[in-house]
Coordinates of C-alpha atoms and ligand atoms in Angstrom, one line a residue:
A1 CA 184.4 52.3 242.6
A2 CA 182.6 55.5 241.8
V3 CA 178.9 55.2 241.0
C4 CA 178.2 57.7 238.2
I5 CA 174.6 57.2 237.0
A6 CA 172.6 60.3 236.3
I7 CA 169.3 60.5 238.1
S8 CA 166.5 62.8 237.1
S9 CA 164.1 63.1 240.0
A10 CA 161.2 63.2 237.6
A11 CA 162.2 59.9 236.2
A12 CA 162.0 58.3 239.6
A13 CA 158.3 59.0 239.9
T14 CA 157.0 58.8 236.3
S15 CA 158.7 57.2 233.3
V16 CA 159.5 53.6 233.7
N17 CA 162.0 51.9 231.4
T18 CA 162.7 48.4 232.5
T19 CA 164.9 47.6 229.5
D20 CA 167.2 50.6 230.3
F21 CA 167.1 49.7 234.0
V22 CA 168.4 46.2 233.2
G23 CA 170.9 47.6 230.8
C24 CA 172.1 50.0 233.5
L25 CA 172.6 47.2 236.0
A26 CA 174.5 45.1 233.4
L27 CA 176.8 48.0 232.6
H28 CA 177.7 48.8 236.2
L29 CA 177.6 45.5 238.0
P30 CA 179.8 42.4 237.8
P31 CA 178.2 39.4 236.0
G32 CA 176.7 36.8 238.2
I33 CA 174.9 39.0 240.7
V34 CA 172.0 40.2 238.5
Y35 CA 169.1 37.7 238.1
T36 CA 166.3 38.5 235.7
Q37 CA 163.2 36.4 235.4
S38 CA 164.7 34.5 232.5
S39 CA 167.9 33.6 234.5
E40 CA 168.1 29.9 235.2
S41 CA 168.6 30.4 239.0
Y42 CA 166.1 33.2 239.4
S43 CA 163.6 31.0 241.3
S44 CA 166.1 29.5 243.6
V45 CA 167.6 32.9 244.4
L46 CA 164.1 34.3 245.0
E47 CA 162.9 31.4 247.1
F48 CA 166.1 31.1 249.1
S49 CA 164.9 33.7 251.7
I50 CA 161.2 33.2 251.5
K51 CA 159.7 32.0 254.7
N52 CA 156.0 32.0 253.9
L53 CA 154.5 29.6 251.3
R54 CA 151.6 32.0 250.9
F55 CA 153.8 34.1 248.6
V56 CA 155.2 31.3 246.5
T57 CA 152.4 31.1 243.9
P58 CA 152.5 31.7 240.1
A59 CA 150.1 34.6 240.7
T60 CA 152.4 36.5 243.1
P61 CA 154.0 39.5 241.5
T62 CA 157.7 39.0 241.9
P63 CA 160.7 41.2 241.1
L64 CA 161.8 42.0 237.5
V65 CA 165.3 41.7 238.7
I66 CA 167.1 40.5 241.8
V67 CA 170.5 42.0 242.6
K68 CA 172.4 39.8 245.0
A69 CA 174.7 42.4 246.4
T70 CA 178.1 41.4 247.8
H71 CA 179.4 45.0 248.3
A72 CA 177.8 48.3 249.3
T73 CA 178.6 49.6 245.8
H74 CA 176.2 47.1 244.3
V75 CA 173.4 48.5 246.5
R76 CA 174.2 52.0 245.3
V77 CA 174.2 51.0 241.7
A78 CA 170.8 49.3 242.0
V79 CA 169.3 52.3 243.6
R80 CA 170.8 54.7 241.1
C81 CA 169.8 52.7 238.1
G82 CA 166.3 52.3 239.6
A83 CA 166.0 56.0 240.3
A84 CA 167.3 56.9 236.8
H85 CA 164.9 54.5 235.0
G86 CA 161.8 54.6 237.3
V87 CA 162.1 51.1 238.8
R88 CA 161.6 51.0 242.5
V89 CA 163.9 48.9 244.6
R90 CA 163.0 46.8 247.7
P91 CA 165.7 45.6 250.1
R92 CA 165.6 42.1 251.4
S93 CA 167.8 40.9 254.3
G94 CA 166.4 37.8 255.9
G95 CA 163.1 37.6 254.0
H96 CA 160.9 37.1 257.1
D97 CA 158.5 39.9 256.4
Y98 CA 155.1 38.6 257.5
E99 CA 153.5 39.9 254.3
G100 CA 156.5 39.2 252.0
L101 CA 156.9 42.9 251.1
S102 CA 160.7 42.5 250.7
Y103 CA 160.2 40.3 247.6
R104 CA 156.6 40.6 246.3
S105 CA 154.2 43.4 245.6
L106 CA 150.4 43.5 245.4
D107 CA 150.5 45.4 242.1
A108 CA 151.3 43.2 239.0
A109 CA 151.3 46.4 236.8
R110 CA 154.3 48.0 238.4
S111 CA 157.8 46.4 238.0
F112 CA 160.1 46.5 240.9
A113 CA 163.6 45.1 241.7
V114 CA 164.9 43.5 244.9
V115 CA 168.3 44.1 246.3
D116 CA 169.1 40.9 248.2
L117 CA 171.5 41.4 251.0
A118 CA 171.9 37.7 252.1
A119 CA 175.5 37.7 251.0
L120 CA 176.3 40.9 252.8
R121 CA 176.6 39.3 256.2
A122 CA 180.0 40.1 257.8
I123 CA 180.1 40.4 261.6
R124 CA 182.9 42.2 263.3
V125 CA 182.9 42.0 267.1
D126 CA 185.2 44.1 269.2
V127 CA 185.2 42.7 272.7
R128 CA 187.2 45.6 274.2
S129 CA 184.6 48.3 273.2
R130 CA 181.7 45.8 273.6
S131 CA 180.5 46.7 270.1
A132 CA 180.0 45.0 266.8
W133 CA 179.5 46.0 263.2
V134 CA 177.1 43.7 261.5
E135 CA 175.9 43.7 257.9
S136 CA 172.2 43.6 257.2
G137 CA 172.1 40.2 255.5
A138 CA 173.4 38.4 258.6
T139 CA 170.8 36.5 260.6
L140 CA 170.2 36.9 264.3
G141 CA 171.6 33.4 264.7
E142 CA 174.8 34.3 262.9
L143 CA 175.1 37.5 265.1
Y144 CA 174.6 35.6 268.3
Y145 CA 177.1 32.9 267.2
G146 CA 179.6 35.6 266.2
I147 CA 179.4 37.3 269.6
A148 CA 179.6 34.1 271.6
N149 CA 182.6 33.0 269.6
K150 CA 184.4 36.1 270.8
S151 CA 183.1 36.3 274.4
A152 CA 180.9 34.1 276.6
R153 CA 180.1 37.3 278.7
L154 CA 178.6 39.3 275.9
G155 CA 175.2 39.0 274.1
F156 CA 172.7 41.0 272.2
P157 CA 169.0 41.6 273.1
A158 CA 167.2 40.8 269.8
G159 CA 164.6 38.3 268.6
V160 CA 164.2 34.6 269.2
G161 CA 164.1 33.3 265.6
P162 CA 167.7 32.6 264.5
T163 CA 166.9 32.9 260.8
V164 CA 165.4 36.4 261.0
G165 CA 167.5 39.0 259.1
V166 CA 169.3 41.7 261.0
G167 CA 168.3 44.3 258.4
G168 CA 164.5 44.0 258.7
H169 CA 164.5 43.2 262.4
L170 CA 166.4 46.3 263.5
S171 CA 164.4 48.4 261.1
G172 CA 161.3 47.5 262.9
G173 CA 162.6 47.7 266.5
G174 CA 163.1 44.0 267.4
F175 CA 162.5 42.3 270.7
G176 CA 163.4 39.0 272.3
L177 CA 164.0 37.4 275.7
M178 CA 166.3 40.2 277.1
L179 CA 163.8 43.0 276.3
R180 CA 162.9 43.5 280.0
K181 CA 166.5 44.0 280.9
H182 CA 167.8 45.8 277.8
G183 CA 164.8 47.0 275.8
L184 CA 164.6 46.8 272.0
A185 CA 167.3 45.6 269.7
A186 CA 167.2 49.0 267.9
D187 CA 167.9 50.8 271.2
H188 CA 171.4 49.4 270.9
V189 CA 172.2 50.7 267.4
V190 CA 174.8 53.5 267.7
D191 CA 175.7 54.0 264.0
A192 CA 174.7 52.7 260.6
I193 CA 175.8 52.8 257.0
M194 CA 173.0 53.2 254.5
V195 CA 172.3 53.9 250.9
D196 CA 169.7 56.7 250.5
A197 CA 167.3 57.4 247.7
K198 CA 170.0 59.3 245.8
G199 CA 172.3 56.3 246.0
R200 CA 174.6 58.0 248.4
L201 CA 176.4 56.0 251.2
L202 CA 175.7 57.7 254.5
D203 CA 176.8 57.1 258.1
R204 CA 175.0 58.5 261.1
A205 CA 176.8 61.8 261.0
A206 CA 176.0 62.2 257.3
M207 CA 172.4 61.2 257.4
G208 CA 171.6 63.3 260.5
E209 CA 169.7 62.5 263.7
D210 CA 166.2 62.5 262.3
H211 CA 167.0 60.0 259.6
F212 CA 169.0 57.9 262.1
W213 CA 166.0 58.0 264.5
A214 CA 163.6 56.8 261.7
I215 CA 165.7 53.8 260.7
R216 CA 165.7 52.4 264.2
G217 CA 162.1 51.2 264.3
G218 CA 160.2 53.0 261.6
G219 CA 159.9 49.8 259.6
G220 CA 162.1 48.6 256.8
G221 CA 161.8 49.6 253.2
S222 CA 161.0 53.3 253.7
F223 CA 164.1 55.3 254.4
G224 CA 166.8 53.7 252.3
I225 CA 168.8 50.5 252.4
V226 CA 170.9 50.0 255.5
V227 CA 174.0 48.1 254.7
S228 CA 175.5 47.7 258.1
W229 CA 174.8 48.6 261.8
K230 CA 177.1 49.3 264.7
L231 CA 175.7 47.7 267.8
L232 CA 176.5 48.1 271.5
L233 CA 176.6 44.6 273.0
V234 CA 175.3 43.8 276.5
R235 CA 176.9 41.9 279.3
V236 CA 175.5 38.5 280.1
P237 CA 176.3 36.4 283.2
A238 CA 178.4 33.2 282.8
T239 CA 175.3 31.2 283.8
V240 CA 171.7 31.9 283.0
T241 CA 168.6 29.7 283.8
V242 CA 165.8 28.6 281.6
F243 CA 162.6 26.8 282.3
T244 CA 159.5 25.7 280.4
V245 CA 156.4 24.6 282.3
H246 CA 153.1 23.4 280.7
R247 CA 149.8 24.2 282.4
P248 CA 146.9 22.7 280.5
R249 CA 143.4 24.1 280.5
N250 CA 142.3 21.6 283.1
Q251 CA 145.1 22.6 285.4
S252 CA 144.1 26.2 286.0
A253 CA 145.6 27.7 282.8
S254 CA 142.9 30.4 282.7
D255 CA 143.6 31.4 286.3
L256 CA 147.4 31.4 285.7
L257 CA 147.0 33.5 282.5
T258 CA 144.9 36.0 284.4
K259 CA 147.4 36.3 287.2
W260 CA 150.4 36.3 284.8
Q261 CA 149.2 39.6 283.3
H262 CA 149.8 41.3 286.7
V263 CA 153.0 39.4 287.6
A264 CA 155.1 39.1 284.4
P265 CA 155.4 42.9 283.6
A266 CA 156.3 43.5 287.3
L267 CA 159.0 40.9 287.8
P268 CA 162.6 42.0 288.3
R269 CA 164.0 42.9 284.9
D270 CA 166.5 40.0 284.9
I271 CA 163.6 37.6 284.4
I272 CA 161.3 37.2 281.5
L273 CA 158.3 34.9 281.7
R274 CA 156.5 34.7 278.4
V275 CA 153.6 32.4 277.5
V276 CA 152.7 30.5 274.4
V277 CA 149.1 29.4 274.3
Q278 CA 148.3 26.6 271.9
N279 CA 145.4 24.3 271.6
Q280 CA 144.5 23.5 275.3
D281 CA 147.8 24.4 276.9
A282 CA 149.6 27.4 278.3
Q283 CA 153.4 27.0 278.0
F284 CA 155.2 29.3 280.4
E285 CA 158.8 29.9 279.2
S286 CA 161.4 31.8 281.2
L287 CA 164.9 33.1 280.8
Y288 CA 166.6 34.4 284.0
L289 CA 169.9 36.2 283.8
G290 CA 171.3 34.4 286.9
R291 CA 171.2 31.0 288.6
C292 CA 168.3 28.7 289.4
A293 CA 168.0 29.5 293.1
G294 CA 167.3 33.2 292.2
V295 CA 164.5 32.6 289.8
V296 CA 162.8 29.9 291.9
A297 CA 162.9 32.2 294.9
T298 CA 161.3 35.1 292.9
M299 CA 158.7 32.8 291.3
T300 CA 157.8 31.3 294.7
K301 CA 157.3 34.8 296.1
M302 CA 155.6 36.5 293.2
F303 CA 153.8 33.7 291.4
P304 CA 153.5 30.7 293.7
E305 CA 150.4 29.4 291.8
L306 CA 152.7 28.5 288.8
G307 CA 154.5 26.0 291.1
V308 CA 158.0 26.4 289.6
T309 CA 160.6 24.3 291.5
R310 CA 164.4 23.7 291.2
R311 CA 163.6 20.6 289.1
D312 CA 162.2 22.8 286.3
C313 CA 165.4 24.8 286.0
I314 CA 168.2 24.2 283.5
E315 CA 171.4 26.3 284.0
M316 CA 173.4 27.0 280.9
S317 CA 175.4 29.7 279.1
W318 CA 173.6 32.5 277.4
I319 CA 174.3 31.2 273.9
E320 CA 172.9 27.8 275.0
S321 CA 169.8 29.6 276.1
V322 CA 169.5 31.1 272.6
L323 CA 169.6 27.6 271.1
Y324 CA 167.2 26.3 273.8
F325 CA 164.5 28.8 272.8
A326 CA 165.2 28.6 269.1
F327 CA 165.0 24.8 268.9
Y328 CA 163.3 23.8 272.2
G329 CA 165.9 21.5 273.7
T330 CA 169.4 21.2 275.2
G331 CA 172.6 19.8 273.9
K332 CA 172.2 21.1 270.3
P333 CA 175.4 22.3 268.5
K334 CA 175.9 26.0 268.3
E335 CA 176.4 25.7 264.5
L336 CA 172.6 25.2 264.2
L337 CA 172.5 29.0 264.6
L338 CA 174.2 29.3 261.2
D339 CA 171.6 27.4 259.3
R340 CA 169.6 29.9 257.3
G341 CA 167.2 27.4 255.8
T342 CA 166.8 27.4 252.1
K343 CA 163.1 26.8 251.4
P344 CA 159.8 28.0 252.9
D345 CA 158.2 25.2 254.8
R346 CA 154.8 26.5 255.9
Y347 CA 152.0 29.0 255.2
F348 CA 151.4 31.5 258.0
K349 CA 149.5 34.6 258.9
G350 CA 150.3 36.8 262.0
K351 CA 148.6 39.7 263.7
S352 CA 149.4 41.6 266.9
D353 CA 148.0 43.7 269.7
F354 CA 149.3 45.5 272.8
V355 CA 147.5 45.0 276.1
H356 CA 147.4 47.7 278.7
E357 CA 144.8 46.4 281.1
P358 CA 144.7 42.7 282.2
I359 CA 142.2 40.7 280.2
P360 CA 139.4 39.2 282.5
R361 CA 139.5 35.6 283.3
D362 CA 136.3 34.7 281.5
V363 CA 137.8 35.9 278.3
W364 CA 140.8 33.6 278.8
E365 CA 138.4 30.8 279.6
S366 CA 136.5 31.4 276.3
T367 CA 139.7 31.5 274.2
W368 CA 140.1 27.7 274.6
S369 CA 137.1 27.0 272.5
W370 CA 138.5 29.2 269.7
F371 CA 141.4 26.9 269.0
L372 CA 141.3 24.8 265.9
E373 CA 141.5 21.0 266.3
D374 CA 144.7 20.7 264.4
G375 CA 146.5 22.8 267.0
A376 CA 148.0 25.0 264.2
G377 CA 147.4 28.3 265.9
L378 CA 149.2 30.1 268.7
L379 CA 149.0 33.1 270.9
I380 CA 152.3 34.5 272.1
L381 CA 152.4 36.8 275.0
D382 CA 155.6 38.8 275.5
P383 CA 155.6 40.8 278.7
F384 CA 157.1 44.3 278.8
G385 CA 157.9 46.3 282.0
G386 CA 161.5 46.6 283.3
R387 CA 163.7 48.6 280.9
M388 CA 161.0 48.9 278.3
G389 CA 158.8 51.1 280.5
R390 CA 161.6 53.4 281.3
V391 CA 162.2 54.7 277.7
A392 CA 160.1 57.5 276.3
S393 CA 157.6 56.5 273.6
S394 CA 159.2 59.0 271.3
A395 CA 162.8 58.0 271.9
T396 CA 162.6 55.7 268.9
P397 CA 159.6 55.1 266.4
F398 CA 158.3 52.1 268.5
P399 CA 155.7 53.7 270.7
H400 CA 154.2 50.8 272.6
R401 CA 156.8 50.5 275.4
H402 CA 154.3 51.1 278.2
A403 CA 152.0 48.2 277.4
L404 CA 151.8 45.3 279.8
Y405 CA 152.5 42.9 277.0
N406 CA 152.5 42.2 273.3
L407 CA 150.0 39.7 272.1
Q408 CA 150.7 37.9 268.8
Y409 CA 148.2 35.7 267.0
Y410 CA 149.9 33.3 264.7
G411 CA 148.2 30.8 262.4
F412 CA 150.1 28.3 260.3
W413 CA 149.4 25.4 258.1
W414 CA 151.1 23.0 255.6
D415 CA 148.1 22.0 253.4
N416 CA 148.2 23.6 249.9
T417 CA 144.4 24.0 249.6
T418 CA 142.1 27.0 249.5
E419 CA 140.1 25.5 252.4
A420 CA 143.1 25.2 254.7
S421 CA 144.2 28.7 253.8
E422 CA 140.7 30.1 254.4
Q423 CA 140.3 28.2 257.6
H424 CA 143.5 29.4 259.2
M425 CA 143.4 32.9 257.9
S426 CA 139.9 33.3 259.3
W427 CA 141.0 31.8 262.6
V428 CA 143.7 34.4 263.0
R429 CA 141.3 37.2 262.0
G430 CA 138.5 35.9 264.1
V431 CA 140.6 35.7 267.3
H432 CA 141.9 39.2 266.6
R433 CA 138.3 40.4 266.2
E434 CA 137.2 38.8 269.5
M435 CA 140.0 40.4 271.4
E436 CA 139.2 44.0 270.3
P437 CA 137.4 45.1 273.5
Y438 CA 140.4 44.1 275.6
V439 CA 143.4 45.5 273.8
S440 CA 144.9 49.0 273.1
K441 CA 142.4 51.5 271.5
S442 CA 142.4 54.8 269.6
P443 CA 144.3 53.6 267.8
R444 CA 144.4 49.8 268.3
G445 CA 148.1 49.1 268.2
A446 CA 150.1 46.6 266.2
Y447 CA 153.8 45.8 265.9
V448 CA 155.4 46.7 262.6
N449 CA 157.7 43.7 262.6
Y450 CA 154.5 41.5 262.6
K451 CA 153.4 43.3 259.5
D452 CA 149.7 43.0 258.7
L453 CA 148.1 44.2 255.5
D454 CA 144.6 43.7 256.9
L455 CA 145.3 47.1 258.6
G456 CA 145.3 48.8 255.2
V457 CA 147.7 49.5 252.3
N458 CA 149.1 52.6 250.5
E459 CA 147.0 53.9 247.7
Y460 CA 148.7 54.9 244.6
G461 CA 147.4 58.0 242.8
G462 CA 147.5 58.5 239.0
D463 CA 150.7 59.0 237.1
G464 CA 152.8 56.9 239.4
G465 CA 152.5 59.2 242.4
G466 CA 150.1 59.8 245.3
T467 CA 150.6 57.7 248.4
S468 CA 148.0 59.3 250.6
Y469 CA 149.1 60.3 254.1
E470 CA 145.5 60.1 255.4
T471 CA 145.1 56.6 254.1
A472 CA 148.4 55.6 255.5
R473 CA 147.5 57.0 259.0
V474 CA 145.1 54.1 259.6
W475 CA 147.9 51.5 259.8
G476 CA 150.7 54.0 260.3
E477 CA 149.3 55.1 263.7
A478 CA 148.6 51.6 264.7
Y479 CA 152.3 50.8 264.3
F480 CA 153.7 54.2 265.4
K481 CA 151.0 56.3 267.1
D482 CA 152.2 59.9 267.3
N483 CA 155.6 59.0 265.9
F484 CA 153.9 58.4 262.5
E485 CA 153.8 62.1 261.7
R486 CA 157.4 62.5 262.5
L487 CA 158.3 59.5 260.4
A488 CA 156.4 61.0 257.4
A489 CA 158.2 64.3 257.9
V490 CA 161.5 62.5 257.8
K491 CA 160.4 60.7 254.7
A492 CA 159.6 64.0 253.0
K493 CA 163.0 65.2 253.8
V494 CA 165.1 62.2 252.8
D495 CA 163.0 60.6 250.1
P496 CA 160.6 63.2 248.7
S497 CA 159.9 61.2 245.5
D498 CA 158.8 58.2 247.5
F499 CA 161.4 56.0 245.7
F500 CA 161.4 53.5 248.6
R501 CA 157.8 52.5 248.5
N502 CA 155.9 49.4 249.4
E503 CA 152.3 48.6 250.4
Q504 CA 152.9 49.9 253.9
S505 CA 155.9 52.2 253.6
I506 CA 155.8 55.7 255.2
P507 CA 154.5 58.4 252.8
P508 CA 156.2 61.7 252.5
L509 CA 154.3 64.2 254.6
G510 CA 153.1 67.4 252.8
L511 CA 154.4 66.5 249.4
P512 CA 152.5 65.6 246.3
G513 CA 153.2 61.9 247.1
G514 CA 151.9 62.3 250.6
L515 CA 149.4 65.1 251.0
K516 CA 148.3 65.5 254.6
S517 CA 144.6 66.1 253.8
Ligands
FDA1 P1 162.8 41.1 255.2 O1 164.1 40.9 254.5 O2 161.6 40.4 254.6 O3 162.6 42.6 255.5 C1 161.5 43.1 256.2 C2 161.2 44.5 255.8 O4 162.3 45.3 256.0 C3 160.8 44.7 254.3 O5 160.0 45.8 254.1 C4 162.2 45.0 253.7 O6 162.1 45.7 252.4 C5 162.8 45.8 254.8 N1 164.3 45.7 254.8 C6 165.0 44.5 254.8 N2 166.3 44.8 254.9 C7 166.4 46.1 255.0 C8 167.6 46.9 255.1 N3 168.8 46.4 255.1 N4 167.4 48.3 255.1 C9 166.1 48.8 255.1 N5 165.0 48.0 255.0 C10 165.2 46.7 254.9 N6 160.4 39.8 265.6 C11 160.7 40.2 266.8 O7 160.8 41.3 267.2 N7 161.1 39.2 267.7 C12 161.1 37.9 267.4 O8 161.5 37.0 268.2 C13 160.8 37.5 266.0 N8 160.8 36.2 265.6 C14 160.4 35.9 264.3 C15 160.4 34.6 263.9 C16 160.0 34.2 262.6 C17 160.0 32.8 262.2 C18 159.6 35.2 261.8 C19 159.1 34.9 260.4 C20 159.6 36.6 262.2 C21 160.0 36.9 263.4 N9 160.0 38.2 263.9 C22 160.4 38.5 265.1 C23 159.6 39.3 263.0 C24 160.8 39.9 262.3 O9 161.5 40.7 263.2 C25 160.4 40.8 261.1 O10 159.7 40.0 260.2 C26 161.6 41.4 260.4 O11 161.2 42.5 259.6 C27 162.3 40.4 259.5 O12 163.5 40.9 259.0 P2 164.1 40.2 257.7 O13 165.4 41.0 257.4 O14 164.2 38.8 257.9 O15 163.0 40.5 256.7

């Protein structure tokens, strides 16, 4: 259906008319997909994709309206009505944003709407061309399941969490256990269909290469709403091998972590050996794209101190390995990958760094005393090298490919008290502060998919405009280094009125909304 809603560009930035906005949606959308705050099921629709209890509070500014799109036209209507009546729209795919920016804002004074894509989740796999079209609202688990159902010899190199949404994940780069062999998830996007700030439906050819570059890692919520992605799938062997070995503090964990930093980024690219450090234990987890004998031989040669033997190996299919790492165990039904979950179950706060020089042993030794007694804090070390190091830093917006590893700090808790929140938030922030001397500098890096508002937020000027480029550089260059300026230039071209804006969206370079200095 044609989408004929007049947009005045001035209206997008200044005059806000929420009643007319809701009227516009009601006029152009079918009943049953628009939820206002007075709708009976507003809360359940809102909470369906929330993963962090920190943002389920009466004080959290939530959307004026949620449009649960079931067709690309619905996304176009929401954008056009929003632009015509001055109500900004935030897309939500899987709702895993670490700061909840797909469904909450920090600013109670400004109304916004959410286009929820959870029902736009079709997956079409073409085995012959080794490609797939996947809609943004699909989860990674649904994507992996859809691929495995068509071929046991194809896979996709994206993240570990099965409930993560394809839309936000690909928008921020996305990495998982095949990153050393195949790089980022976004490296495998060859086309996309998106709705831009004018409400037009564009494919790669229509949006142009700069815009297409920006959506593959420049962070979600800045450049439009991607409805679907064309992915090139990768070949996986019939049999892969996994192992998990625990090495507690009193069994040389500090020595092993120190050596791991040299070994893991230099292993053959068919092997990833990541570490989860929790409480007084280092858990070494590995996926090898081959059989047990191969990984044991390599580990014996390159990392004998870890003491991996054949008994540690479990051979399985690639899809079983996805389940293994998602749910920590074997023999689970594939259908678990289709479970999106329906309620947030924990509070969490994450932060991240990139490490370029191995961290000294005495620092690892001191980290043990930082852990909280309840064990509810993790460090996750994902090694790079392999394919990651072979791609130019400017090939996509993700600039950190040449790091030794990504270091994530992740605090979580279940207790609904201010004390619990303060304790765990300050744990994450404290560990991040302690690590400053040992991680990337000038700027200190961070991974946009582990969004962190501690790095700074966009400032809004008067009269509804004025996201400052200079302010945004502080966090923008942490996420994107030199690519930040190019992202801001693309933003100025494709969304000069800064319609797609959130607390850490890319400002338009050189325009009133985004003055450079
Ligand atoms: P959500 O819907 O919240 O969107 C995130 C951001 O993208 C928001 O700004 C949103 O507006 C925007 N956006 C969403 N859909 C869009 C669309 N269609 N077009 C344009 N913008 C859009 N990361 C990783 O690299 N590897 C991993 O293994 C994991 N594992 C993991 C596990 C768990 C439990 C969590 C909570 C998170 C991860 N992540 C991760 C981080 C994850 O990749 C990141 O949070 C993604 O942005 C989440 O995408 P969603 O679509 O779920 O989020």
